[in-house]
PDB file of N, CA, C and O in Angstrom:
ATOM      1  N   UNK A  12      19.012  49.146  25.664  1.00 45.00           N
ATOM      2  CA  UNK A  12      17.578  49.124  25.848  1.00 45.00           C
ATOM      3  C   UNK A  12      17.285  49.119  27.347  1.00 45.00           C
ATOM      4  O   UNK A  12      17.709  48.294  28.156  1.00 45.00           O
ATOM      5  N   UNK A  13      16.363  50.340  27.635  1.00 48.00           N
ATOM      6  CA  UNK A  13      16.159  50.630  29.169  1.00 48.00           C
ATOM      7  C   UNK A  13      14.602  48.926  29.015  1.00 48.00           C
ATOM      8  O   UNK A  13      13.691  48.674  28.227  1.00 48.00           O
ATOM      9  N   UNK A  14      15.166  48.263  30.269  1.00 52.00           N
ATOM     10  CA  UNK A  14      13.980  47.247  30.201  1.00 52.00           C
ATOM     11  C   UNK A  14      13.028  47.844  31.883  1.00 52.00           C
ATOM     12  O   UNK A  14      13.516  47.960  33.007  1.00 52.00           O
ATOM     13  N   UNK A  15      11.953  48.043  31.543  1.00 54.00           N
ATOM     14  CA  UNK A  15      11.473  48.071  32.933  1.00 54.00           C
ATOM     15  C   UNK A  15       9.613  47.379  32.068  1.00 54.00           C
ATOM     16  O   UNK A  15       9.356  47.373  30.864  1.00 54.00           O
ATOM     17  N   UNK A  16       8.718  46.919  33.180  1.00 59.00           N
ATOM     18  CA  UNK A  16       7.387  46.275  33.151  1.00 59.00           C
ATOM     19  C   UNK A  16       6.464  47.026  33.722  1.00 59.00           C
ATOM     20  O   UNK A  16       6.853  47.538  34.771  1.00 59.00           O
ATOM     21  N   UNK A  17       4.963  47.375  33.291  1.00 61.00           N
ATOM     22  CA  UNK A  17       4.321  48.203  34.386  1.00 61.00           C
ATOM     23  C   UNK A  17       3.520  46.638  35.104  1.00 61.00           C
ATOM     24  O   UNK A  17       2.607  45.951  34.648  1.00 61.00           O
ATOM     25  N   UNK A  18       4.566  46.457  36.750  1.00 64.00           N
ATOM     26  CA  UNK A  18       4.322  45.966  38.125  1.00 64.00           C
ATOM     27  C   UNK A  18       2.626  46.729  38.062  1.00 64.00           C
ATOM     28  O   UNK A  18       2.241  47.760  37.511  1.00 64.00           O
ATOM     29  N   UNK A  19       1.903  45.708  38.876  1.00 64.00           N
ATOM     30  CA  UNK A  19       0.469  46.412  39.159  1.00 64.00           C
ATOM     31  C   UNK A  19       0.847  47.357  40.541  1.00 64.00           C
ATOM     32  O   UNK A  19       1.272  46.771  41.537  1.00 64.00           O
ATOM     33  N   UNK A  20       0.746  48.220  40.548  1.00 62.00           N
ATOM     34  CA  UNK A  20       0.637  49.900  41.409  1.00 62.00           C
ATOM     35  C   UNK A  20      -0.666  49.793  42.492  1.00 62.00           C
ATOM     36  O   UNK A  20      -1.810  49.385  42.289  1.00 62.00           O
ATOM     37  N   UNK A  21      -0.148  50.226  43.498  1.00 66.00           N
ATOM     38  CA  UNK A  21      -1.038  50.381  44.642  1.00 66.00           C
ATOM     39  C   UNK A  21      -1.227  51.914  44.825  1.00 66.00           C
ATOM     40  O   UNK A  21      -1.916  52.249  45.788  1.00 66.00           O
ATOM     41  N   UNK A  22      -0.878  52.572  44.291  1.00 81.00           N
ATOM     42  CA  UNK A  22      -1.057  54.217  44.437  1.00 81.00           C
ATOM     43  C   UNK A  22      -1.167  54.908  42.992  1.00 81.00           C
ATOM     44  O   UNK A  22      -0.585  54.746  41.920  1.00 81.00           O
ATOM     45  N   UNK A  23      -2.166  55.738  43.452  1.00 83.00           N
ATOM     46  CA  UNK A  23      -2.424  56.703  41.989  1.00 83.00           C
ATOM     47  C   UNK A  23      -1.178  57.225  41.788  1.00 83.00           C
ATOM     48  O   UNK A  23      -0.586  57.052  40.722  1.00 83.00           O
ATOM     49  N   UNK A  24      -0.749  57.804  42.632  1.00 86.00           N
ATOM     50  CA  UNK A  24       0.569  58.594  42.630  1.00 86.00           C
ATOM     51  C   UNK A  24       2.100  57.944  42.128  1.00 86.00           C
ATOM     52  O   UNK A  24       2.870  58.644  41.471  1.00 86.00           O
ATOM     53  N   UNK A  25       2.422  56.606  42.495  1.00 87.00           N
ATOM     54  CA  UNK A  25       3.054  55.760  41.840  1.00 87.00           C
ATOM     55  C   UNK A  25       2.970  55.348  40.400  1.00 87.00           C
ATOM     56  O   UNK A  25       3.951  55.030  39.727  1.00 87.00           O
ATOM     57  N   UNK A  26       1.536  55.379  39.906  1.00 88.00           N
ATOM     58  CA  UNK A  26       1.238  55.292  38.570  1.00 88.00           C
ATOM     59  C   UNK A  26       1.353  56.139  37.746  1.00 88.00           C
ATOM     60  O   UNK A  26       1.823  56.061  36.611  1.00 88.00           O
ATOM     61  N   UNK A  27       0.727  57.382  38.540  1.00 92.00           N
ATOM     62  CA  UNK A  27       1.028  58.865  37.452  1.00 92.00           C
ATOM     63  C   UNK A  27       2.418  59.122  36.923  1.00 92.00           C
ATOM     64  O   UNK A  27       2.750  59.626  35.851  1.00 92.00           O
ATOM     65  N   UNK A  28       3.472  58.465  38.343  1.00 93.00           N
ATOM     66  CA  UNK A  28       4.662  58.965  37.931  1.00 93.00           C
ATOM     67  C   UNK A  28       5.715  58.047  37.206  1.00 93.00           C
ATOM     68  O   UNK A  28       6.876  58.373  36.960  1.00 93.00           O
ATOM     69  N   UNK A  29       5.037  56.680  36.865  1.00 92.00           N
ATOM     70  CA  UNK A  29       5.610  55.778  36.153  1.00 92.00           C
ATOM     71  C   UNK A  29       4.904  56.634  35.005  1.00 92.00           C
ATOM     72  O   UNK A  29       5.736  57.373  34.478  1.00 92.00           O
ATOM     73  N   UNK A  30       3.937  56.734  34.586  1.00 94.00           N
ATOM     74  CA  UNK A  30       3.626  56.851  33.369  1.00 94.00           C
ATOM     75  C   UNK A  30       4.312  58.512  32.628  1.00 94.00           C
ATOM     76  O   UNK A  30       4.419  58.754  31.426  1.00 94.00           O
ATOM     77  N   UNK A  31       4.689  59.453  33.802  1.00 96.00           N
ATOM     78  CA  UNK A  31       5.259  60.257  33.364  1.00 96.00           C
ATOM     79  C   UNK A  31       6.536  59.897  33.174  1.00 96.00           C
ATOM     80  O   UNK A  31       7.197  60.789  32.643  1.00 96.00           O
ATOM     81  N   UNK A  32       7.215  58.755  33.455  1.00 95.00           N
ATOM     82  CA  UNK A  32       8.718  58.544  33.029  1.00 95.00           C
ATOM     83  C   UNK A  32       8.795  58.025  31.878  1.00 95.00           C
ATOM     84  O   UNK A  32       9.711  58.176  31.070  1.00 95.00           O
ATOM     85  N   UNK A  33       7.509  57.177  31.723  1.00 95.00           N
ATOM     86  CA  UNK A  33       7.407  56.333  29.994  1.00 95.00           C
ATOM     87  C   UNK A  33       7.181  57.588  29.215  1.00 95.00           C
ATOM     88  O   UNK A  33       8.171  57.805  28.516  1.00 95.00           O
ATOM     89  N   UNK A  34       6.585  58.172  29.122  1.00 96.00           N
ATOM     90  CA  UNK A  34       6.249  59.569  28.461  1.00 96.00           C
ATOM     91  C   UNK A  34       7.251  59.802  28.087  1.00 96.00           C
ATOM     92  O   UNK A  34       7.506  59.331  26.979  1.00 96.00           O
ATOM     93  N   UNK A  35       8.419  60.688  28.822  1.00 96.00           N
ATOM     94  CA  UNK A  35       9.719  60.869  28.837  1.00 96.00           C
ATOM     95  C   UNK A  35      10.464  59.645  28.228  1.00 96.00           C
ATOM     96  O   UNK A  35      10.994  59.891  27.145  1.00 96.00           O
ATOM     97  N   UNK A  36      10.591  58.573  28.626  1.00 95.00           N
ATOM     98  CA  UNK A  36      11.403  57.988  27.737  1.00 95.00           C
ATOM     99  C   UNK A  36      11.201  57.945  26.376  1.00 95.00           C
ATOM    100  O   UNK A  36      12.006  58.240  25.493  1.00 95.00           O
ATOM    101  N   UNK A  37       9.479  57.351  26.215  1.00 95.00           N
ATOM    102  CA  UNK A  37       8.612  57.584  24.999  1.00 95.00           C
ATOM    103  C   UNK A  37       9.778  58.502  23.954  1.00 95.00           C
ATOM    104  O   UNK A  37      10.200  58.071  22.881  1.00 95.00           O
ATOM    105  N   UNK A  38      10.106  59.671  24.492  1.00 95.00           N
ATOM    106  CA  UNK A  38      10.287  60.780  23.402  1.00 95.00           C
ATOM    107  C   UNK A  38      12.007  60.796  23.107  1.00 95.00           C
ATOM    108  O   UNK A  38      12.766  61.460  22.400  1.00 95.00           O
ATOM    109  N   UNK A  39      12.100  59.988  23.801  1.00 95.00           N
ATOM    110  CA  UNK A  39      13.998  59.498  23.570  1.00 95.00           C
ATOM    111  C   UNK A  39      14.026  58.586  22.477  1.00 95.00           C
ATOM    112  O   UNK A  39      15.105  58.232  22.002  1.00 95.00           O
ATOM    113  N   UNK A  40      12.949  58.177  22.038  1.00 94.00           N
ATOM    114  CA  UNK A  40      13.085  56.939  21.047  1.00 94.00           C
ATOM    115  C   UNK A  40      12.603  57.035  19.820  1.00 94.00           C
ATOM    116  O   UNK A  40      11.763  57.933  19.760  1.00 94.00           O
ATOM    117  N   UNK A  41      12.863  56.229  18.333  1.00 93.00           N
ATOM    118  CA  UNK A  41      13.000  56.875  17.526  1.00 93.00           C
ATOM    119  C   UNK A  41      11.388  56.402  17.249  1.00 93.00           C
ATOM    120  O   UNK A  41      11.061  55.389  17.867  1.00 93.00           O
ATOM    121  N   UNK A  42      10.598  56.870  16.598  1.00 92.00           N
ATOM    122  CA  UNK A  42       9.144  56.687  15.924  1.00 92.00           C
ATOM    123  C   UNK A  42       9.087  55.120  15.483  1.00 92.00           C
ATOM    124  O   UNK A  42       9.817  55.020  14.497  1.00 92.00           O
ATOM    125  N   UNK A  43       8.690  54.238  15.710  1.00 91.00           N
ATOM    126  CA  UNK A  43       8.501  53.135  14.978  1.00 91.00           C
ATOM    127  C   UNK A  43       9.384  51.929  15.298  1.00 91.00           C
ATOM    128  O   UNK A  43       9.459  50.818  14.773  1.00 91.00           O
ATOM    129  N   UNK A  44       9.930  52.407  16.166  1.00 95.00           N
ATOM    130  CA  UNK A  44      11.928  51.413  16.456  1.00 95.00           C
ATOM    131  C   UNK A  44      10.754  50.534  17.792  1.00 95.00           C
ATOM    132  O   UNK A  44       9.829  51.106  18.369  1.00 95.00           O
ATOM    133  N   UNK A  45      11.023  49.571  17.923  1.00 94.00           N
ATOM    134  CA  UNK A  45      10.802  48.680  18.680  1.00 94.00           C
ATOM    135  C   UNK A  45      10.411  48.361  19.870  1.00 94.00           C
ATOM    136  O   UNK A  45       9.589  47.540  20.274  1.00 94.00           O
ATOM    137  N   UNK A  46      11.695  49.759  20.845  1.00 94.00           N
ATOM    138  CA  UNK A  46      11.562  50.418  22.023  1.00 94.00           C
ATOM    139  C   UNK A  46      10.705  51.303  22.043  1.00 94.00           C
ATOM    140  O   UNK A  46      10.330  51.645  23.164  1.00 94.00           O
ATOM    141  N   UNK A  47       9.933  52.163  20.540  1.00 96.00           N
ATOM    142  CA  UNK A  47       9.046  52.885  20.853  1.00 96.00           C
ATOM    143  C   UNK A  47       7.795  52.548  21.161  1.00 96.00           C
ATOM    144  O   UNK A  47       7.054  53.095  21.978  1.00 96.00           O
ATOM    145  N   UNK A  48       7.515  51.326  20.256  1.00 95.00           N
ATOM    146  CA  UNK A  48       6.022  50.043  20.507  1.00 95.00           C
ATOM    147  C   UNK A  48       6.338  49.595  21.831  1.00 95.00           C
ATOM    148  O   UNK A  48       5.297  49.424  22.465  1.00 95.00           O
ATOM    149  N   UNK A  49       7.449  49.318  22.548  1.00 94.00           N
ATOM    150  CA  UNK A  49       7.394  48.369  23.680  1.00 94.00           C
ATOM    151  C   UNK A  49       6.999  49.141  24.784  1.00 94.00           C
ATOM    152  O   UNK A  49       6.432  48.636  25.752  1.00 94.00           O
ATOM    153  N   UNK A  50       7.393  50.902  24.654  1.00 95.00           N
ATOM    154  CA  UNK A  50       7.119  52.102  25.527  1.00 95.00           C
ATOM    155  C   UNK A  50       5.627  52.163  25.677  1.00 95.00           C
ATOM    156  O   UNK A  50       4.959  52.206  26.710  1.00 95.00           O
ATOM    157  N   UNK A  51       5.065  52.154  23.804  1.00 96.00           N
ATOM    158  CA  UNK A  51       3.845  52.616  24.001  1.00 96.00           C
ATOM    159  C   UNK A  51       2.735  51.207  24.654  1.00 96.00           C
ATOM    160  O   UNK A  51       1.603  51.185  25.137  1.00 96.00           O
ATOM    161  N   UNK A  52       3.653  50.280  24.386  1.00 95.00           N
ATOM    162  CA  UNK A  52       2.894  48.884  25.385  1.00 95.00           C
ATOM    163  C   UNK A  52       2.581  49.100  26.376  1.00 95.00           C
ATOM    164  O   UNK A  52       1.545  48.589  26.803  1.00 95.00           O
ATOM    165  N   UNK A  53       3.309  49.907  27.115  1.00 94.00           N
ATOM    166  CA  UNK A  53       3.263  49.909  28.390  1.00 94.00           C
ATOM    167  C   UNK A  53       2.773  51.033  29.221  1.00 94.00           C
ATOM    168  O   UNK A  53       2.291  51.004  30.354  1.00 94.00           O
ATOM    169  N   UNK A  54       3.075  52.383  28.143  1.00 95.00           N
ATOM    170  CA  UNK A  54       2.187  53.256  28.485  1.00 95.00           C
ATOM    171  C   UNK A  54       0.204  52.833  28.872  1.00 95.00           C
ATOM    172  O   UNK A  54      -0.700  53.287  29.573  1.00 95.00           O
ATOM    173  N   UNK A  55       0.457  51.530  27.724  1.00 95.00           N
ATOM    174  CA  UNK A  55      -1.289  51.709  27.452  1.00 95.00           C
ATOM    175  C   UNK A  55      -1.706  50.575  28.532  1.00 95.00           C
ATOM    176  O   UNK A  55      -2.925  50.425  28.611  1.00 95.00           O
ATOM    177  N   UNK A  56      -0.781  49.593  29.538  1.00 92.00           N
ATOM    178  CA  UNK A  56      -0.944  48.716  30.664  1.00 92.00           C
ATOM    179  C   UNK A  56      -1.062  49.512  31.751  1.00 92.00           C
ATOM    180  O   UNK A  56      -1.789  49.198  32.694  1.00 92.00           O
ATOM    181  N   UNK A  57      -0.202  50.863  31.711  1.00 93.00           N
ATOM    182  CA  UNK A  57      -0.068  51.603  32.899  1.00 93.00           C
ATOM    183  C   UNK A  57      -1.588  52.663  32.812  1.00 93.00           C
ATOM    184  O   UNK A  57      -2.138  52.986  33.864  1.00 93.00           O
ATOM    185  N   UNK A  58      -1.938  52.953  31.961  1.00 92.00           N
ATOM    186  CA  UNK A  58      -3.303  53.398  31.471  1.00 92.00           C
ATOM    187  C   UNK A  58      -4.766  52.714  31.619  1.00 92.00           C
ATOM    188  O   UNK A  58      -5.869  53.257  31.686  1.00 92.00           O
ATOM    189  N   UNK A  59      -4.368  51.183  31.649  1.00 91.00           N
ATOM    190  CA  UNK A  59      -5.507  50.504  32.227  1.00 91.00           C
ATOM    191  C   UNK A  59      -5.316  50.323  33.768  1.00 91.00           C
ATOM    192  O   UNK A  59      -6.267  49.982  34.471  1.00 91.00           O
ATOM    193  N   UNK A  60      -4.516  50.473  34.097  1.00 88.00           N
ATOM    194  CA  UNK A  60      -4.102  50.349  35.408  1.00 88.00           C
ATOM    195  C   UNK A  60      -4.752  51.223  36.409  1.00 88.00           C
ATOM    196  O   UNK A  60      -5.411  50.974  37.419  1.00 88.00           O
ATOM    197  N   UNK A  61      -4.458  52.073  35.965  1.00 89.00           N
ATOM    198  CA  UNK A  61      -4.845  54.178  36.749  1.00 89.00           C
ATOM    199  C   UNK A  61      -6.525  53.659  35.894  1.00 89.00           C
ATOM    200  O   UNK A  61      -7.227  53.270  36.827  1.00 89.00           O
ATOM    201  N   UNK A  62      -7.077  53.573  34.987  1.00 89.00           N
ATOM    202  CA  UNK A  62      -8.239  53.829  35.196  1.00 89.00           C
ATOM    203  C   UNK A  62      -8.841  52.138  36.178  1.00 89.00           C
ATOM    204  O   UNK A  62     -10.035  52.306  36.425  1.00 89.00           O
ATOM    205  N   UNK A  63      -8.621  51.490  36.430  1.00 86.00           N
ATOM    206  CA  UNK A  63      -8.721  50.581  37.534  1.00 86.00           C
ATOM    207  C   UNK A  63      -9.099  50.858  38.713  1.00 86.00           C
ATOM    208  O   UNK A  63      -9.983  50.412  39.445  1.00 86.00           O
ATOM    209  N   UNK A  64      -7.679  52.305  38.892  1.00 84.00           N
ATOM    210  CA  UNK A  64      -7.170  52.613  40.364  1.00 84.00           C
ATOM    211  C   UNK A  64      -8.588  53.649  40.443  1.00 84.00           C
ATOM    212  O   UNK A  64      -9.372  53.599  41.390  1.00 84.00           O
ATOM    213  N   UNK A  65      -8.752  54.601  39.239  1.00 86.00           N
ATOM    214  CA  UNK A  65      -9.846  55.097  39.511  1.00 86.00           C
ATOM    215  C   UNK A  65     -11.356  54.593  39.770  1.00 86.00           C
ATOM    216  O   UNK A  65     -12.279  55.029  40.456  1.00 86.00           O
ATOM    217  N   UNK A  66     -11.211  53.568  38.983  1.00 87.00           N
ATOM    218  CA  UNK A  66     -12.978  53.182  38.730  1.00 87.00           C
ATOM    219  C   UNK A  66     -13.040  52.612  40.797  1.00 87.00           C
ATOM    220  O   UNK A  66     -13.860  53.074  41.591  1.00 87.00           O
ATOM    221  N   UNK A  67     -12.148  51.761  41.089  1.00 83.00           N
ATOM    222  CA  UNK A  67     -11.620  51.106  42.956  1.00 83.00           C
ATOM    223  C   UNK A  67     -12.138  52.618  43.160  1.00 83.00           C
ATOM    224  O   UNK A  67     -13.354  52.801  43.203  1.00 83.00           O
ATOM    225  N   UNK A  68     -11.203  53.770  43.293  1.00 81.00           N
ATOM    226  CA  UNK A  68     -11.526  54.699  43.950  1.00 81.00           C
ATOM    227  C   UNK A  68     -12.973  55.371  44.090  1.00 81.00           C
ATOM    228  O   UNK A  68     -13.379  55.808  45.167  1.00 81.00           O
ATOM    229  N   UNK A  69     -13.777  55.418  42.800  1.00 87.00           N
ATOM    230  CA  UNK A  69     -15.131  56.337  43.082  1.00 87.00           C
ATOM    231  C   UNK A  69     -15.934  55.183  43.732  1.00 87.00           C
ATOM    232  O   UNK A  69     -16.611  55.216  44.759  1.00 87.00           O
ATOM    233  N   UNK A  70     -15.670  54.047  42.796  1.00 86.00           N
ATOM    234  CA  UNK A  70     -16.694  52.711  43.924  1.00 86.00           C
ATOM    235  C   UNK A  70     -16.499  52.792  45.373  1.00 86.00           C
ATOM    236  O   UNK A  70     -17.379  52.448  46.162  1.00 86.00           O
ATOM    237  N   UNK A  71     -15.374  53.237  45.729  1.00 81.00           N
ATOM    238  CA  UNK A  71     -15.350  53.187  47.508  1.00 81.00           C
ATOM    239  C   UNK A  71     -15.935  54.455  47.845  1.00 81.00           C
ATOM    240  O   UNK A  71     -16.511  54.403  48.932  1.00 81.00           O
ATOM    241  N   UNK A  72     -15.988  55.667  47.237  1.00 83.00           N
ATOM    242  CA  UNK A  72     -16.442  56.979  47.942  1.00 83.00           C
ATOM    243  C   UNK A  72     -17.772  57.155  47.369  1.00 83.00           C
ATOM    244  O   UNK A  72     -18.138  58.315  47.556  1.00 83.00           O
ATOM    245  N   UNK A  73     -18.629  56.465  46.750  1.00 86.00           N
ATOM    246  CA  UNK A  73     -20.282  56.414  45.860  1.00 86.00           C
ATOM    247  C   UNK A  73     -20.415  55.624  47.288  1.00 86.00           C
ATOM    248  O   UNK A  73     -21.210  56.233  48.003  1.00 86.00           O
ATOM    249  N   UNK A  74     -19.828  54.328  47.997  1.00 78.00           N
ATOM    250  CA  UNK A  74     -19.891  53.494  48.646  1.00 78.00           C
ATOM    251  C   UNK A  74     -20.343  54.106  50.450  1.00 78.00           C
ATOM    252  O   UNK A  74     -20.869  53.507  51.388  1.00 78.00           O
ATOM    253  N   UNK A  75     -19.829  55.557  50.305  1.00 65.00           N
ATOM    254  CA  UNK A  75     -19.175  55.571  51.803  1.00 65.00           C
ATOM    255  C   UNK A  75     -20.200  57.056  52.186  1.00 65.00           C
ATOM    256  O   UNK A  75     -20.132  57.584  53.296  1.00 65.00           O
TER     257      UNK A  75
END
């Protein structure tokens, strides 16, 4: 079992590309197995995350 956590991200770009590795792992795993819920856990932390990073981002440029 690959163990990794989605860490809170300081870059869009760091996030996009964690979430493209869960993706990818996502599809290594079998439908329903344990590692696939714990993937899609984290897909959906790394998903609140990036829209975070976005909602920070337009508030500073509506701001500026």
């Amino acid at each position: 079992m690959i163990i990794t956590e989605p860490m809170p991200f300081r870059s869009l770009r760091v996030i996009m590309a964690s979430i493209q590795t869960h993706e990818e792992l996502l599809k290594q795993t079998w439908d329903g197995s344990e590692e696939h819920w714990r993937i899609q856990r984290i897909l959906a932390a790394l998903g609140r995350q990036l829209d975070e990073a976005e909602a920070l981002w337009k508030a500073h440029h509506a701001n500026a």
